[in-house]
Amino acid sequence: MAVRLTAMAEPPRPPRAVRLVLMRELRRWHWIASALCLAMLLMFAATGLTLNHAGTFEPEPRVTQTRAIAPAEVQKVLAAGPAQGEAPLPPAARAWLDKQFKVRTGDAAATWSAEAVELVQQRPGGQTTTVIDRPGGATLVETEARGLVAAANDLHTGRYSPKAWNLLIDVFAVACLVFAGTGLGLLLTNARARPVTWPLILGGVAIPLGVWLIAAHAL
């Protein structure tokens, strides 16, 4: 005679066991997120200070200019380009600029007019401006460098940054949300044993909110 065995439902865990499991998971994800956030968090904290005091930390821009005359074949393709508007430089012009000035323009759109073609390439901490005279081929490449602090400040805001950096900021933002959320969870689980928890949390919310409201009202 066959005996049918039925699985018995697992009894619910007592509240203390649930709390211990929750705290263990919160701690685990908190330290994982903190490890992922550490370098970026330090960088953003430091550049937050340098952004607020850019006049103190950023040096005067260093500007260098280089000149040359475009070869005849480059002048020819530029003469055949659009009379005005925005369009990428022809391949021959790109290759010459790369070889002559180490300027890589890619598919960046340049501004075309009857007199010249101008391309401004901005990057964290500086920019490169290329101007080619269409009638005569006279070329000026001006490079502006504002230093390492300015580059870090631009990366903080995401200005002129590559797509890979913007993606990294998104990943960092998610890790910060996990870090802050698990930290709040740990605070709440220990709130009874530490009565000062709630005043600190309320202060951490009220102070920034109050300063923001005052600043917004002042504007």
Short mmCIF file of C-alpha atoms in Angstrom, two decimals:
data_model
loop_
_atom_site.label_atom_id
_atom_site.label_comp_id
_atom_site.label_asym_id
_atom_site.label_seq_id
_atom_site.Cartn_x
_atom_site.Cartn_y
_atom_site.Cartn_z
CA MET A 1 0.00 0.00 0.00
CA ALA A 2 1.48 3.30 -1.11
CA VAL A 3 1.83 6.00 1.47
CA ARG A 4 1.29 9.55 0.22
CA LEU A 5 3.53 12.07 1.87
CA THR A 6 2.45 15.69 1.95
CA ALA A 7 4.91 18.48 2.54
CA MET A 8 4.12 20.41 5.65
CA ALA A 9 4.19 24.17 5.45
CA GLU A 10 7.21 25.73 7.13
CA PRO A 11 6.15 27.53 10.26
CA PRO A 12 6.58 31.28 10.13
CA ARG A 13 9.75 32.63 11.63
CA PRO A 14 9.41 34.50 14.86
CA PRO A 15 9.76 38.31 14.64
CA ARG A 16 13.25 38.27 16.15
CA ALA A 17 14.50 35.86 13.50
CA VAL A 18 12.98 38.00 10.75
CA ARG A 19 14.64 41.07 12.21
CA LEU A 20 18.02 39.34 12.35
CA VAL A 21 17.73 38.22 8.72
CA LEU A 22 16.69 41.73 7.67
CA MET A 23 19.61 43.34 9.48
CA ARG A 24 22.02 40.82 7.98
CA GLU A 25 20.80 41.56 4.46
CA LEU A 26 20.83 45.31 5.05
CA ARG A 27 24.42 45.15 6.31
CA ARG A 28 25.47 43.01 3.36
CA TRP A 29 24.04 45.37 0.73
CA HIS A 30 25.19 48.42 2.69
CA TRP A 31 28.85 47.44 2.61
CA ILE A 32 28.66 46.27 -1.01
CA ALA A 33 27.16 49.62 -2.06
CA SER A 34 29.65 51.54 0.09
CA ALA A 35 32.57 49.72 -1.55
CA LEU A 36 31.21 50.55 -5.02
CA CYS A 37 30.53 54.17 -4.08
CA LEU A 38 33.72 54.93 -2.15
CA ALA A 39 36.00 56.35 -4.87
CA MET A 40 33.24 58.19 -6.72
CA LEU A 41 31.75 59.54 -3.49
CA LEU A 42 35.12 60.97 -2.44
CA MET A 43 35.57 62.48 -5.90
CA PHE A 44 32.12 64.09 -5.93
CA ALA A 45 32.55 65.40 -2.37
CA ALA A 46 35.92 66.98 -3.22
CA THR A 47 34.70 68.49 -6.49
CA GLY A 48 31.63 69.82 -4.71
CA LEU A 49 34.02 72.02 -2.72
CA THR A 50 36.11 73.01 -5.73
CA LEU A 51 32.98 73.87 -7.73
CA ASN A 52 31.74 76.18 -4.96
CA HIS A 53 35.15 77.87 -4.88
CA ALA A 54 36.22 77.59 -8.51
CA GLY A 55 37.91 80.99 -8.43
CA THR A 56 40.23 79.75 -5.70
CA PHE A 57 41.07 76.29 -6.97
CA GLU A 58 41.01 76.66 -10.78
CA PRO A 59 44.15 78.21 -12.33
CA GLU A 60 44.14 80.67 -15.19
CA PRO A 61 43.51 78.93 -18.54
CA ARG A 62 46.60 78.06 -20.54
CA VAL A 63 46.07 78.88 -24.23
CA THR A 64 48.30 77.67 -27.05
CA GLN A 65 47.98 78.46 -30.76
CA THR A 66 49.34 76.56 -33.73
CA ARG A 67 49.14 77.67 -37.37
CA ALA A 68 49.64 76.03 -40.74
CA ILE A 69 48.47 76.23 -44.33
CA ALA A 70 46.15 73.48 -45.53
CA PRO A 71 47.42 71.57 -48.59
CA ALA A 72 45.80 72.13 -51.96
CA GLU A 73 43.67 68.96 -51.84
CA VAL A 74 42.21 70.00 -48.48
CA GLN A 75 41.47 73.49 -49.76
CA LYS A 76 39.73 71.93 -52.77
CA VAL A 77 37.37 69.76 -50.71
CA LEU A 78 36.64 72.66 -48.37
CA ALA A 79 35.79 74.90 -51.32
CA ALA A 80 33.30 72.28 -52.48
CA GLY A 81 31.61 72.12 -49.08
CA PRO A 82 28.38 73.83 -48.03
CA ALA A 83 28.22 77.62 -48.31
CA GLN A 84 26.87 77.93 -44.76
CA GLY A 85 25.33 75.91 -41.95
CA GLU A 86 26.67 72.99 -39.93
CA ALA A 87 28.22 69.81 -41.30
CA PRO A 88 31.16 67.50 -40.50
CA LEU A 89 34.53 68.16 -42.08
CA PRO A 90 35.42 66.16 -45.21
CA PRO A 91 37.58 63.04 -44.63
CA ALA A 92 40.62 64.67 -46.28
CA ALA A 93 40.43 67.63 -43.90
CA ARG A 94 40.03 65.33 -40.89
CA ALA A 95 43.07 63.26 -41.88
CA TRP A 96 45.21 66.37 -42.37
CA LEU A 97 44.20 67.92 -39.03
CA ASP A 98 44.98 64.64 -37.27
CA LYS A 99 48.40 64.39 -38.92
CA GLN A 100 49.35 68.07 -38.64
CA PHE A 101 47.88 69.05 -35.27
CA LYS A 102 46.89 65.75 -33.60
CA VAL A 103 43.29 67.02 -33.63
CA ARG A 104 40.71 64.26 -34.02
CA THR A 105 37.43 65.76 -35.18
CA GLY A 106 35.44 62.62 -35.97
CA ASP A 107 31.89 63.36 -37.08
CA ALA A 108 31.61 66.54 -35.02
CA ALA A 109 29.64 69.25 -36.82
CA ALA A 110 31.61 72.31 -37.89
CA THR A 111 30.16 75.74 -38.65
CA TRP A 112 30.54 76.66 -42.33
CA SER A 113 30.52 80.13 -43.85
CA ALA A 114 31.84 81.64 -47.07
CA GLU A 115 34.99 82.84 -45.27
CA ALA A 116 35.92 79.97 -42.94
CA VAL A 117 35.09 76.65 -41.35
CA GLU A 118 35.12 76.66 -37.55
CA LEU A 119 34.96 73.67 -35.22
CA VAL A 120 34.82 73.97 -31.42
CA GLN A 121 35.47 70.76 -29.48
CA GLN A 122 34.82 71.03 -25.77
CA ARG A 123 36.10 68.52 -23.26
CA PRO A 124 36.38 68.36 -19.47
CA GLY A 125 38.85 71.05 -18.45
CA GLY A 126 39.30 72.74 -21.81
CA GLN A 127 38.47 73.03 -25.47
CA THR A 128 40.05 73.05 -28.92
CA THR A 129 38.98 75.57 -31.56
CA THR A 130 39.93 74.95 -35.20
CA VAL A 131 39.43 77.66 -37.82
CA ILE A 132 40.27 77.06 -41.49
CA ASP A 133 40.21 79.96 -43.93
CA ARG A 134 38.40 78.68 -47.02
CA PRO A 135 39.88 81.03 -49.65
CA GLY A 136 43.52 80.65 -48.60
CA GLY A 137 43.70 77.54 -46.38
CA ALA A 138 45.26 79.37 -43.41
CA THR A 139 44.50 77.20 -40.36
CA LEU A 140 44.54 78.15 -36.69
CA VAL A 141 44.21 75.58 -33.90
CA GLU A 142 43.75 77.11 -30.45
CA THR A 143 43.86 74.84 -27.41
CA GLU A 144 42.65 76.00 -24.02
CA ALA A 145 43.51 73.95 -20.92
CA ARG A 146 42.04 74.91 -17.53
CA GLY A 147 43.85 72.29 -15.47
CA LEU A 148 43.06 69.08 -13.62
CA VAL A 149 40.71 70.70 -11.08
CA ALA A 150 38.60 72.24 -13.85
CA ALA A 151 38.47 68.86 -15.61
CA ALA A 152 37.26 67.21 -12.38
CA ASN A 153 34.67 69.97 -11.93
CA ASP A 154 33.33 69.39 -15.44
CA LEU A 155 33.16 65.65 -14.78
CA HIS A 156 31.19 66.39 -11.60
CA THR A 157 28.50 68.14 -13.63
CA GLY A 158 28.76 65.81 -16.63
CA ARG A 159 29.59 68.69 -18.98
CA TYR A 160 31.42 67.79 -22.19
CA SER A 161 31.83 64.25 -20.90
CA PRO A 162 31.86 61.04 -22.99
CA LYS A 163 28.90 58.70 -22.91
CA ALA A 164 30.88 56.14 -20.89
CA TRP A 165 31.29 58.66 -18.08
CA ASN A 166 27.58 59.54 -18.11
CA LEU A 167 26.78 55.83 -17.88
CA LEU A 168 29.16 55.50 -14.93
CA ILE A 169 27.37 58.38 -13.18
CA ASP A 170 24.06 56.53 -13.61
CA VAL A 171 25.53 53.37 -12.07
CA PHE A 172 27.03 55.43 -9.24
CA ALA A 173 23.65 57.09 -8.59
CA VAL A 174 21.94 53.70 -8.28
CA ALA A 175 24.68 52.47 -5.91
CA CYS A 176 24.24 55.63 -3.80
CA LEU A 177 20.49 55.00 -3.57
CA VAL A 178 21.19 51.47 -2.34
CA PHE A 179 23.80 52.78 0.09
CA ALA A 180 21.46 55.45 1.50
CA GLY A 181 18.41 53.18 1.56
CA THR A 182 20.15 50.36 3.40
CA GLY A 183 21.70 52.88 5.78
CA LEU A 184 18.25 54.25 6.57
CA GLY A 185 17.00 50.70 7.10
CA LEU A 186 19.80 50.01 9.57
CA LEU A 187 19.01 53.23 11.41
CA LEU A 188 15.35 52.30 11.69
CA THR A 189 16.08 48.80 12.99
CA ASN A 190 18.21 50.30 15.76
CA ALA A 191 15.99 53.30 16.50
CA ARG A 192 14.60 51.89 19.74
CA ALA A 193 18.03 51.28 21.22
CA ARG A 194 19.28 54.69 20.08
CA PRO A 195 16.69 57.41 20.76
CA VAL A 196 18.82 60.06 19.07
CA THR A 197 18.20 58.35 15.71
CA TRP A 198 14.94 60.15 14.92
CA PRO A 199 16.20 63.69 15.75
CA LEU A 200 19.24 63.06 13.55
CA ILE A 201 17.12 61.79 10.65
CA LEU A 202 14.70 64.70 10.96
CA GLY A 203 17.61 67.14 11.15
CA GLY A 204 19.21 65.60 8.08
CA VAL A 205 15.98 66.20 6.17
CA ALA A 206 14.90 69.53 7.65
CA ILE A 207 18.23 71.39 7.39
CA PRO A 208 18.82 70.88 3.64
CA LEU A 209 15.12 71.42 2.90
CA GLY A 210 15.05 74.63 4.94
CA VAL A 211 18.18 76.03 3.30
CA TRP A 212 16.81 75.13 -0.14
CA LEU A 213 13.48 76.87 0.60
CA ILE A 214 15.27 79.98 1.87
CA ALA A 215 17.52 80.06 -1.20
CA ALA A 216 14.59 79.53 -3.56
CA HIS A 217 12.62 82.29 -1.86
CA ALA A 218 15.61 84.64 -2.04
CA LEU A 219 15.77 84.17 -5.80
#
